[in-house]
Protein backbone atom coordinates (compact mmCIF):
# COMPACT_ATOMS: atom_id res chain seq x y z
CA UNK A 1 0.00 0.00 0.00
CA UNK A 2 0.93 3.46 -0.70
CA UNK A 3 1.25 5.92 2.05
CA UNK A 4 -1.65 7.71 2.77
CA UNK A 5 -1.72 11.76 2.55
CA UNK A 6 -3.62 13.69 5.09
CA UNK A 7 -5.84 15.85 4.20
CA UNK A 8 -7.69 18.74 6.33
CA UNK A 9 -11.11 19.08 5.85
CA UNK A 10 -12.46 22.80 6.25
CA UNK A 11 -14.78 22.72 8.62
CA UNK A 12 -17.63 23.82 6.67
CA UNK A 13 -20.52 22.62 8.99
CA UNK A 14 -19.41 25.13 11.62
CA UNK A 15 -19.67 27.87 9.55
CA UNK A 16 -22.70 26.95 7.61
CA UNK A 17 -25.57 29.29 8.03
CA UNK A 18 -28.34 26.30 7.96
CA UNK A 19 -29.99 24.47 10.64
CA UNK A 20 -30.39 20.93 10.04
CA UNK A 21 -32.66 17.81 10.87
CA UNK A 22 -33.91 14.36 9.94
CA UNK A 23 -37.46 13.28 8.42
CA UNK A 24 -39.11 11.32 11.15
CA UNK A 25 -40.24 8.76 8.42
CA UNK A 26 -36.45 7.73 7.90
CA UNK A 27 -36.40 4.25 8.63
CA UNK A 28 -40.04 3.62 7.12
CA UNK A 29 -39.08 5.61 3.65
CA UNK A 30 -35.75 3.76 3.33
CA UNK A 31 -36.64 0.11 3.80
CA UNK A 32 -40.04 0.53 1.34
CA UNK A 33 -37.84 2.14 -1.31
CA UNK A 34 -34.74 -0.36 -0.70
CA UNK A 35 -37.28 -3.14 -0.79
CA UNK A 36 -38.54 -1.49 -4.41
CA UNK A 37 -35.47 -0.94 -6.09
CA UNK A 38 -34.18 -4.28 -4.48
CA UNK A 39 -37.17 -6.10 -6.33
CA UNK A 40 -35.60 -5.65 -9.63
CA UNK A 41 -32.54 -7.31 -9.37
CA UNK A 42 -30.20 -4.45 -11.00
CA UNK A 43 -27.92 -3.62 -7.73
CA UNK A 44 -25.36 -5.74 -6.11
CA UNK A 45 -27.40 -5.22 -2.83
CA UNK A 46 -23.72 -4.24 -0.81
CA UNK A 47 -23.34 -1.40 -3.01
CA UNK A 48 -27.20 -0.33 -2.19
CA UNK A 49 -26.83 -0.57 1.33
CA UNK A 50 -23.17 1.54 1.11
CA UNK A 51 -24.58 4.64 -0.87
CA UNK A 52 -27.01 5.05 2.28
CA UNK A 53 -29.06 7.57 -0.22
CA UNK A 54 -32.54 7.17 1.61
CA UNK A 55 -30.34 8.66 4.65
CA UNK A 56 -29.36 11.89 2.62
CA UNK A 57 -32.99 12.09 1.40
CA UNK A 58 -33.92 12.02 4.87
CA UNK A 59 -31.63 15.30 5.83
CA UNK A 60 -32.38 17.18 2.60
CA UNK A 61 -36.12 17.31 2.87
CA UNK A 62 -36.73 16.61 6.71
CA UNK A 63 -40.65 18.31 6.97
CA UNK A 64 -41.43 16.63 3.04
CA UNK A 65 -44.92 14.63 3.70
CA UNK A 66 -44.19 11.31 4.01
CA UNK A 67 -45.69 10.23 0.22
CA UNK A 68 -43.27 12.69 -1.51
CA UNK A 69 -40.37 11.67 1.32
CA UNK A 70 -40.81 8.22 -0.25
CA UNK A 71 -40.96 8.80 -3.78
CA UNK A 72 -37.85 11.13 -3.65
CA UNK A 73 -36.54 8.07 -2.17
CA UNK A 74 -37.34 5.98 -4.78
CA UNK A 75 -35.73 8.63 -7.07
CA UNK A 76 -32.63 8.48 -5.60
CA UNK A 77 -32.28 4.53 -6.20
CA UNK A 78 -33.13 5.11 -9.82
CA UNK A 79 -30.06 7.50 -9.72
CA UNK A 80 -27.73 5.26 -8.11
CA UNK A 81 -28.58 2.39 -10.98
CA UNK A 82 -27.44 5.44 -13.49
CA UNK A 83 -24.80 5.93 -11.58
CA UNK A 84 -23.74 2.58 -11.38
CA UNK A 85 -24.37 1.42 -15.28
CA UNK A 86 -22.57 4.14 -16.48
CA UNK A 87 -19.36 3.72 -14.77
CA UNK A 88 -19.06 1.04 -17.09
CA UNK A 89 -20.04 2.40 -20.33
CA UNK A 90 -18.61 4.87 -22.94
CA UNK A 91 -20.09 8.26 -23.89
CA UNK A 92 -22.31 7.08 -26.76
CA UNK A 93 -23.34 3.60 -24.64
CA UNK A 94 -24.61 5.86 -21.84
CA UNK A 95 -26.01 8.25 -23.89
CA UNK A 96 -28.62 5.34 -25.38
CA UNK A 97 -28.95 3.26 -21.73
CA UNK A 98 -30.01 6.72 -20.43
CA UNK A 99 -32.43 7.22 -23.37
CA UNK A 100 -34.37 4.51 -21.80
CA UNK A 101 -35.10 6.38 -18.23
CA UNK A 102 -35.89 9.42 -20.22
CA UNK A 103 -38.35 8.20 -22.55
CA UNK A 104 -39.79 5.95 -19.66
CA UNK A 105 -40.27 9.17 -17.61
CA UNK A 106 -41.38 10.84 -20.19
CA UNK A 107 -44.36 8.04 -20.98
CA UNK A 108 -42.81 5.97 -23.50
CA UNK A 109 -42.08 2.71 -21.85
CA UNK A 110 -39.31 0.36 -24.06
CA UNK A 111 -41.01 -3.22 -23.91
CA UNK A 112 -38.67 -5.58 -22.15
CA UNK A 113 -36.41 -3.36 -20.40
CA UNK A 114 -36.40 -3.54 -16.45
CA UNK A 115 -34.93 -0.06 -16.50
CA UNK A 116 -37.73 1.19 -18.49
CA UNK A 117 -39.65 -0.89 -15.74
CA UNK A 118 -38.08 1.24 -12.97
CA UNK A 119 -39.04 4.53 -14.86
CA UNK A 120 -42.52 3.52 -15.24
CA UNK A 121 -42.77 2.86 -11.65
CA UNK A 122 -41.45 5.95 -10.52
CA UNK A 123 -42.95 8.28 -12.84
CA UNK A 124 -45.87 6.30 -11.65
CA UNK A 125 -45.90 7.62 -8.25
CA UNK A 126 -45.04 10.67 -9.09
CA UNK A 127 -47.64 12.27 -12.05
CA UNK A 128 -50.21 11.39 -9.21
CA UNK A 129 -49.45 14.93 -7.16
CA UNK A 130 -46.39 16.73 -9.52
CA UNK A 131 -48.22 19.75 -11.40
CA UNK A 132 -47.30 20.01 -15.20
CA UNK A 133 -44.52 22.86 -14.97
CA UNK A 134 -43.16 20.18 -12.26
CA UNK A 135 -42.96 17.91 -14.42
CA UNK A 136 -41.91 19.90 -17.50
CA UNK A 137 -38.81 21.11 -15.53
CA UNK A 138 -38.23 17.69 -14.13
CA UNK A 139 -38.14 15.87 -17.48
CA UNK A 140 -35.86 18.49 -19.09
CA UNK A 141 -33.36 18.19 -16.15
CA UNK A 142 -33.85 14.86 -16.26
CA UNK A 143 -32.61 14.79 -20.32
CA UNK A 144 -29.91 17.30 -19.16
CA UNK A 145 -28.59 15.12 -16.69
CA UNK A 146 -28.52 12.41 -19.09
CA UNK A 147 -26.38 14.22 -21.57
CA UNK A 148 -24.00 15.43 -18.88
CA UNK A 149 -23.80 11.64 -17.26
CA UNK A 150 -22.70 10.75 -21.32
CA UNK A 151 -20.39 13.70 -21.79
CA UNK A 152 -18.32 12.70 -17.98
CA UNK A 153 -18.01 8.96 -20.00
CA UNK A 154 -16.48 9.82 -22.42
CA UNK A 155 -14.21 12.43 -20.99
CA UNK A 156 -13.20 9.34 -18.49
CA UNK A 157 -12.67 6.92 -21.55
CA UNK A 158 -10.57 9.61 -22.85
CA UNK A 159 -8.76 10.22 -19.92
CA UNK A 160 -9.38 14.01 -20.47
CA UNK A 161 -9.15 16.69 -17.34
CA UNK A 162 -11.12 19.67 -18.63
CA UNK A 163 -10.80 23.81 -17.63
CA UNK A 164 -12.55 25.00 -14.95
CA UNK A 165 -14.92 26.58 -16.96
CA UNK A 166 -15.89 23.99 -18.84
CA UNK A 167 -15.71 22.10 -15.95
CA UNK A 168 -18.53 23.91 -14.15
CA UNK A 169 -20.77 23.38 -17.13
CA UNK A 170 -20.65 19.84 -17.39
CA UNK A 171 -20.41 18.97 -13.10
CA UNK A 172 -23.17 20.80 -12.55
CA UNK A 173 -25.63 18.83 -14.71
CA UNK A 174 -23.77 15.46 -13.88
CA UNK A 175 -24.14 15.89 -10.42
CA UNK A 176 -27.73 15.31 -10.53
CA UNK A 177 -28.00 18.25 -8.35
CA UNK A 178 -30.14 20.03 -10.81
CA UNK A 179 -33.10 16.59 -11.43
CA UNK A 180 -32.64 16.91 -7.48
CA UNK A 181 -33.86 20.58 -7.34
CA UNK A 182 -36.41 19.62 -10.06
CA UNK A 183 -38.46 17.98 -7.79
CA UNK A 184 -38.80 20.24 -5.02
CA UNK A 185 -42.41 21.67 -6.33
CA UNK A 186 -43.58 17.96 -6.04
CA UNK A 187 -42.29 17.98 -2.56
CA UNK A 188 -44.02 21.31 -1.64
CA UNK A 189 -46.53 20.70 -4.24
CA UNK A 190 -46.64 23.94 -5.56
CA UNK A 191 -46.27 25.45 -9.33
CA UNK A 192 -43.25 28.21 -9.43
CA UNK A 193 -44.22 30.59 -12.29
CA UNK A 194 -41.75 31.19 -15.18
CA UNK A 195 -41.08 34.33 -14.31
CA UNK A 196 -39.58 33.45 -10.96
CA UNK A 197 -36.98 31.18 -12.50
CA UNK A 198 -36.17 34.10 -15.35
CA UNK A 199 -35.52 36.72 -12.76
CA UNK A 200 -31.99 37.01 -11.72
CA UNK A 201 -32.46 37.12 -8.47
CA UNK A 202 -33.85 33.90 -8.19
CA UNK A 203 -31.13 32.58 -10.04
CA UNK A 204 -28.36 33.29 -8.51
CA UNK A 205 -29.81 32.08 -5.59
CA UNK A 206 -30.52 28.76 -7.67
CA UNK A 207 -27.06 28.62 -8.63
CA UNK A 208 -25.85 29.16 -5.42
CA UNK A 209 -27.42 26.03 -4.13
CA UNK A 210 -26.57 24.29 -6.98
CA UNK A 211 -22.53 24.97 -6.38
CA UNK A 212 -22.56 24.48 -3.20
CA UNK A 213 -23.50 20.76 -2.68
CA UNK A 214 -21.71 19.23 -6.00
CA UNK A 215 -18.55 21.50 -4.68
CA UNK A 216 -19.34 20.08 -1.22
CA UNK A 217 -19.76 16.62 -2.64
CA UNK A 218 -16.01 16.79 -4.58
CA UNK A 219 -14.41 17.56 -1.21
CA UNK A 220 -15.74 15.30 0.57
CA UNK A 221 -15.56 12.20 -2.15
CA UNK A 222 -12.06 13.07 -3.41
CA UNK A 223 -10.22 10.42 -1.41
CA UNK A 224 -12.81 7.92 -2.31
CA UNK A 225 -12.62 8.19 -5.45
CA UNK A 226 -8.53 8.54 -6.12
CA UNK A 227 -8.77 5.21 -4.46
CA UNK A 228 -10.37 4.25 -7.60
CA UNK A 229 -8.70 6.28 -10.13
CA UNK A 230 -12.00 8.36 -10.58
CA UNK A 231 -10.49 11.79 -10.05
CA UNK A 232 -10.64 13.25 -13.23
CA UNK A 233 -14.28 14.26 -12.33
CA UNK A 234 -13.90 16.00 -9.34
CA UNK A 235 -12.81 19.99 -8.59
CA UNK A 236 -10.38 19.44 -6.59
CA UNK A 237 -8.29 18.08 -9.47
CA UNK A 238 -9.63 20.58 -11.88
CA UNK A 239 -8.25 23.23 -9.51
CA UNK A 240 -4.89 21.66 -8.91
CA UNK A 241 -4.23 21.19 -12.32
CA UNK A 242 -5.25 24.90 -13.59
CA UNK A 243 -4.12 26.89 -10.29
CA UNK A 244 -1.19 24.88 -9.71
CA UNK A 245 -2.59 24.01 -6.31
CA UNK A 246 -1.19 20.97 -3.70
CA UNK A 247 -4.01 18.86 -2.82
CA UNK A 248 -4.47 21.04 0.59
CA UNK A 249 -4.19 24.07 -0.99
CA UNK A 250 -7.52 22.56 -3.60
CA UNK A 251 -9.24 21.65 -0.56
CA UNK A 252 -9.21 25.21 0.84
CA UNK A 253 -10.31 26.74 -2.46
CA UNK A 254 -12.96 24.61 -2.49
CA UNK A 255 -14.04 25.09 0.50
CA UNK A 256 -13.37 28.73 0.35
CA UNK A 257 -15.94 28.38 -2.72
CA UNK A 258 -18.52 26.75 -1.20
CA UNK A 259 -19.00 29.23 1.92
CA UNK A 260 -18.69 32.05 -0.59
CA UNK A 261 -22.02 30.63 -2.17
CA UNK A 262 -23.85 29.83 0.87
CA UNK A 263 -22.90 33.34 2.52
CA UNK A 264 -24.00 34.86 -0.72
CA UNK A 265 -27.37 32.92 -1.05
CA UNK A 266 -28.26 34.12 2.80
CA UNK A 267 -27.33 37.58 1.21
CA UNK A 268 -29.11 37.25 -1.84
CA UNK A 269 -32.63 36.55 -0.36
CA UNK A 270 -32.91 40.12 0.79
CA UNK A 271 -32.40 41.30 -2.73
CA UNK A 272 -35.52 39.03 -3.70
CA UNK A 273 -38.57 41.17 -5.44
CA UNK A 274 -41.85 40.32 -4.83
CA UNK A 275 -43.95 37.91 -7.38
CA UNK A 276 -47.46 38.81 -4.94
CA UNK A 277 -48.15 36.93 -1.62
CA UNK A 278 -49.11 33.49 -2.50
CA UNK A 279 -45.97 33.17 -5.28
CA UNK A 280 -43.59 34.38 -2.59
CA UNK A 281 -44.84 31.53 -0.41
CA UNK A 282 -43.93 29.24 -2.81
CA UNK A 283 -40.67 30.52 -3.36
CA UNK A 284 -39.59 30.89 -0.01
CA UNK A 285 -40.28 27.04 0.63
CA UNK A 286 -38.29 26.63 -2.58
CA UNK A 287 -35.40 28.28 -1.32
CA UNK A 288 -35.85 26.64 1.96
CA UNK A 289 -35.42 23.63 0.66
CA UNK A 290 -32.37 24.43 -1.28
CA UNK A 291 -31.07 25.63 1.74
CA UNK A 292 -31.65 22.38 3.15
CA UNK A 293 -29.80 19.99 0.21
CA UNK A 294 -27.02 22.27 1.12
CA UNK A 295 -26.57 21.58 4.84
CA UNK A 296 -27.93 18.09 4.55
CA UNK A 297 -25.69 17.29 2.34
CA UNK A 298 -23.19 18.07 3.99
CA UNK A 299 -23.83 16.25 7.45
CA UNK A 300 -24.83 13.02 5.65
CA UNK A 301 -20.90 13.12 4.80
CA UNK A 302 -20.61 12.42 7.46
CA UNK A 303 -23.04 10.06 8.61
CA UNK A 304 -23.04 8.20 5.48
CA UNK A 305 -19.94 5.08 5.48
CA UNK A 306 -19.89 6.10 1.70
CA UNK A 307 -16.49 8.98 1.53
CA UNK A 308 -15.13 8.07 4.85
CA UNK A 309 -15.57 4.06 5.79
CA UNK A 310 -14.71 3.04 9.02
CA UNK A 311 -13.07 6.11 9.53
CA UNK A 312 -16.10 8.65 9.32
CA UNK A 313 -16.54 9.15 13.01
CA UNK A 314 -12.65 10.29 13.38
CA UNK A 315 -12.73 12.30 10.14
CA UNK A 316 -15.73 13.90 11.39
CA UNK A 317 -13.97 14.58 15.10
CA UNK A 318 -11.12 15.74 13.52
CA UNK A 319 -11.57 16.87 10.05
CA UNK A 320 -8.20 15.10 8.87
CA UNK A 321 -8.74 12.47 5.83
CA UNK A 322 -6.09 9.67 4.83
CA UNK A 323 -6.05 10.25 1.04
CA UNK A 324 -5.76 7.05 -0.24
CA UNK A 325 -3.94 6.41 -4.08
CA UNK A 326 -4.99 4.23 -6.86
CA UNK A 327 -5.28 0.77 -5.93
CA UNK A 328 -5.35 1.25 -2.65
CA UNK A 329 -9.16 0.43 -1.93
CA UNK A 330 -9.84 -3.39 -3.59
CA UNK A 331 -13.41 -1.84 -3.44
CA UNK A 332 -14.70 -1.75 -6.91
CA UNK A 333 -17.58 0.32 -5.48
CA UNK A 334 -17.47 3.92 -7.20
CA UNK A 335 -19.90 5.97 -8.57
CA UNK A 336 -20.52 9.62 -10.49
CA UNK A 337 -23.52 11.59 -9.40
CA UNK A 338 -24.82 13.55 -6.55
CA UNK A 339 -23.90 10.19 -4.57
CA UNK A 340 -20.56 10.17 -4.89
């Protein structure tokens, strides 16, 4: 084995500017879905049980009723058989295996395919209380995620690092972030008005949320997924390459990043115009809830076995992570996504 590097963790939970809690319906929510998903024979059921996703559902919408708590859920586990199926594909075999969640989403079931099977099921539960512009938003996401997912296989086949820039572009519609966000009308059941999402404002504020948990989710995965020679993908890289950062000095910009966006979106919702009384409801439970995937995130880090192993309860104590290199996990267990 290699010897480990240490890495310091900022301590970004201290400084975050979100209270945090757990949906009561936990335990219920994750053994229905993981019984679901479980039912059609796709996962290895070790690599279910690791990703702990139900868990991160849990923090990210803790007051959700307990219908949409499921169903997002469910959502999650369709991710995580992306995730997983596309580790092992090239750009253009992704691109079409995707094809078949989209159009199954979308109401076009492929005959014979248990993926399509898991789309229909989901989509299933789901037309029964999304409202159209719900779903509108959710299936182009959805596609965009897709794309994104393809576009991160082939860059891996290729062995290609991109720009920051670019970089941006591509992680933030990989991360699944975005589908995530999608689905936060269901979860409130509410119907955001176009004009919200084309007002600045707003989107910075989107944006912000967006940043901060795939940013969060890179500093937090990176030693998990060196181990596995999955790096490429993941900002701290991107900045070490382009900056001509050390691997401490990536984690710090990172970090430095992702309070910069969470400081800003606390900033930002003061700047907010009015859309009249019963829109700005709406939108304040949508940013709520962004809040929310932010700090929830970020704590199921931590609570999750997924970055950290047997190690997570000292790394969370003391902030310092043994980096591990290439070959040094025998754990072929590695994913892309929101879950990393």
């Amino acid at each position: 084995m290699h010897l480990s590097n240490k890495l310091v963790l900022p301590d970004l939970l201290a400084a975050c500017p979100f209270k945090w809690s757990i949906h009561p319906d936990f335990e219920r929510a994750r053994d229905e879905s993981a019984a679901w998903i479980s039912g059609f024979k796709v996962l290895p059921e070790h690599k279910r049980v690791l990703i702990e996703s139900e868990l991160l559902i849990a923090l990210v919408i803790p007051f959700a009723g307990y219908e949409e708590l499921r169903t997002y859920c469910d959502f999650s586990n369709l991710l995580f058989v992306v995730d997983e199926y596309s580790d092992e594909l090239n750009g253009a075999e992704t691109q079409k295996f995707g094809e078949v969640f989209v159009k199954a989403l979308s109401g076009e079931p492929t005959q014979g395919s248990v993926f399509s099977k898991i789309g229909e099921e989901f989509r299933s539960r789901l037309i029964q209380k999304a409202k159209p512009k719900c779903m509108e938003r959710f299936l182009a996401r959805f596609a965009g995620y897709i794309n994104a997912v393809s576009k991160e296989s082939a860059l891996r086949c290729d062995n290609e690092v991109l720009d920051i820039e670019s970089f941006i572009h591509v992680r933030r519609e990989n991360s699944a972030v975005r589908v995530c966000f999608s689905l936060l009308e269901y979860i409130h059941g509410i119907e955001l008005p176009d004009e919200v999402f084309e007002h600045p404002v707003f989107m910075r504020l989107y944006w912000q949320g967006v940043d901060a948990v795939w940013l969060a989710n890179d500093l937090y995965s990176y030693s998990m997924e060196r181990a596995k020679g999955l790096e490429g993908s993941n900002m701290l890289t991107i900045a070490m390459k382009e900056k001509g950062l050390s691997m401490q000095g990536a984690a710090d910009y990172v970090g430095d990043e992702i309070m910069l966006r969470m400081n800003q979106f606390v900033a930002d919702q003061k700047e907010l115009p009015s859309f009249g009384e019963a829109v700005d409801k709406d939108v304040q439970k949508y940013i709520f809830s962004m809040s929310q995937w932010q700090v929830g995130s970020m704590v199921w880090s931590f609570q999750s076995s997924r970055y950290f192993g047997a190690e997570k309860d000292e790394v969370k104590k003391t902030l310092v992570v043994n980096v591990k290199n290439y070959g040094d996990d025998d754990d072929d267990d590695a994913d892309e996504g929101v879950f990393e």
